[in-house]
Amino acid sequence: MPRQKKNDTIDGHKRLFIAFLCLFAVSLAAQVKPGKQPAASPRQSQDSLRPGANANQSGEKKTKVYLLHADEGRADKKQRPDVQVLIGHVKLRHDSMYMFCDSALIFENSNSVEAFSNVRMEQGDTLFIYGDYLYYDGMTQIAQLRNNVKMINRNTTLLTDSLNYDRLYDLGYYFEGGTLMDEQNVLTSDWGEYSPATKQSVFNHDVKLVNPKFVLTSDTLRYNTDSKVAVILGPSNIVSENNHIYSERGVYNTLTDQAELLDRSVLTNQGKRMTGDSLFYDRKQGYGEAFDNVRMNDSINRNMLTGDYCFYNELTDSAFATKRAVAIDYSQGDSLFMHGDTLLMVTRNLGTDSLYRLMKTYHHVRMYRTDVQGVCDSLVYNSKDSCLTMYGDPILWNAGQQLLGERVEIYMNDSTIDWAHIINQALMVEQKDTLHYNQVSGQEMKFFFTDGDMRRVEVTGNVLMGIYAEEKDSTMTGYNYSEGSVLHIYLKNRRMERAKLIGSNNGNFYPMNQIPPDKLRLPTFSWFDYVRPLDKADIFNWRPKKAEDQLKPTTEKRPQNIDKRDLINM
C-alpha cells in the first residue's frame, strides 16, 4: 500500500507537470505562431504578390512531422485530441530535417511542433541550428527559434535571439539584432538574413563589419561568406589605421583587400582626400585609383590634383594624375593652376628626417595665376632645396615682363620666391607698348627678390641691353643700346632704378626719332604673347612656338617619364 501511494503521488506530479507544460506551450505558441510573427519571411513576402497564393495552395507536397523518439509521450483525447506531449530526449524528423529537444508538443492537425529547451535542428552534416525554443510549421516549412539561437553552416556562425528559418528557400533571417561570423569577418546588424545554400547574406540598419585590418559601418550591406565579398548598398564608412573610405555603392573583397567603389566615393589618407566618379583600392599593395572628375585635395600642404585619372600609393606617399590633369596650389592668397599631360608626385626617404618630395609635370606644361603665367615642356619641383625647374623652351610672364631661356630655376622660401636663375640663351623683355620693348639678353640671368618683389638682376656672358630712358611720368626720351660681359640692374617698386654694365662697353644713346632699325630689336628678341595662358581655362590649350621663334639647338636634359607600375614599388 505505501508503494502504491508513492506511485500515485508520482503520477499526480507528472499529470500536473504535463498540464502545466501544455498550458505554457499553448500560451507561447499564441505569441509566435504564423499570423503573429514579428517579421514575415522572404517567401511569404514573395508569395503575397501572387493573387490567392498561400502555403496550403502552393501545390507543394507536404509531408508529416514524424516522432522518432521520446522518453515519454502523453495525449489528452478529450481536451486537445490533436496534441501530443513529449518529454525527454525528443527526436523528430521532417523530410531531411531532424529536430532534438528536452520536451515538445506535436500539433497533428496543423502538422506543427513546439520544442523546448536544448533545441537542435540538423540538416545533413552542414547545417545545425540551436536555441531555447522552436516553433516549426510543417506546412510552410518555417522554423521560428527564440533565445540563445545559433546557426552553424560549416565555417559560418549566426548568433541571435530571434531567428526564422525558411527551409523551402533555405534562408534564415533575424529582426532583433544578430551577429554573423566566418573565418574572415564579424558582422552585426539590427536585421539580417543568411542563406546556407548560396552563402549570401543581407544586412540592414546599424550594420558593422569588423575585419582585422578595418571596420566597415553601413546602412545596407550584402555579404557572401564563401567569396568574402561585401556589396555596399548604402552610405558606408570603411576605417582603418591608415585611411578612411566613404562610399554609397560598391564592392569590397575582404579576402583580396580590393575595393571597387562608385558614386563619388572618397578615399582619405593623411590629409589627402581623393574623390572620383569611381575608385579602385588595393589595401595589400596600398594604392588607390580614381576615374573621371577626380579631385585629390591635400589639406595639409594646401594643394590639389584634378583630372580624369589619378593614382595614389599610400605606402610611398606618391601619386600621379593624367587626362586633363591640373595641379592647384592654394597656399597663397591667389591660386596657381598648372596643367600637363601627366602630373606626378613622389616622396623620398619616407619615415626619416631627410624626407623630401619631387613633383614632376610633363609634357605641354601651362600654368596660370593672375600675377604670373608660364609654359614649358616639363617641370620639376624638389622640396629638398625648394627649387622649381622648368625644362624645354620655358617662358615666364609677369604683367608686361617676359623671361625665357633653355632652363629656368626658381628657388622658394616659405612658398615665396627667393631668387631665380635662367640658364643659357637667357632673354628678359618688358613691353612698354606694342612697338617699344626693354630688352636684355645674355648667357645667364639671376633675379633676386625681397618679400616677393624683384630687387636686383645679374646678367653674365655676351650681355646685350636695349633700355628706354623715361621721365617720371613714364614718357620715353631715348634708347640705350649697350654691349658688355656683366650687367647689374637695380629695381625699386618694380621699376629699374639704375643699371651698371661691366666689361667692354660699346654703348650708345639714341634719341627716340634716331634709333637705328637694326638696334631696335636684339638678335634673340621674341615676344610670345600668342602662347601665353590667358586664364585658368586656357591652360588646356597648348599652342607651340612658331618655327622662326625656336631657340638654338640645345642638349638640355629633361626629366624621365614614370609609369604607375613604378609607383607601386617606389
Coordinates of N, CA and C in Angstrom, one line a residue, residues 65 103 115 245-246 275:
V65 N 5.4 15.5 -40.0 CA 6.4 15.6 -39.0 C 6.4 14.3 -38.2
S103 N 11.7 18.6 -24.5 CA 10.3 18.3 -24.5 C 9.7 19.0 -25.7
A115 N 9.0 23.0 -29.6 CA 10.1 22.3 -28.9 C 10.7 23.3 -27.8
I245 N 37.6 55.4 -46.0 CA 36.9 55.3 -47.3 C 35.4 55.6 -47.0
Y246 N 34.8 56.5 -47.8 CA 33.4 56.7 -47.8 C 32.8 56.3 -49.1
T275 N 38.7 61.8 -54.5 CA 37.3 61.6 -54.9 C 37.3 61.4 -56.4

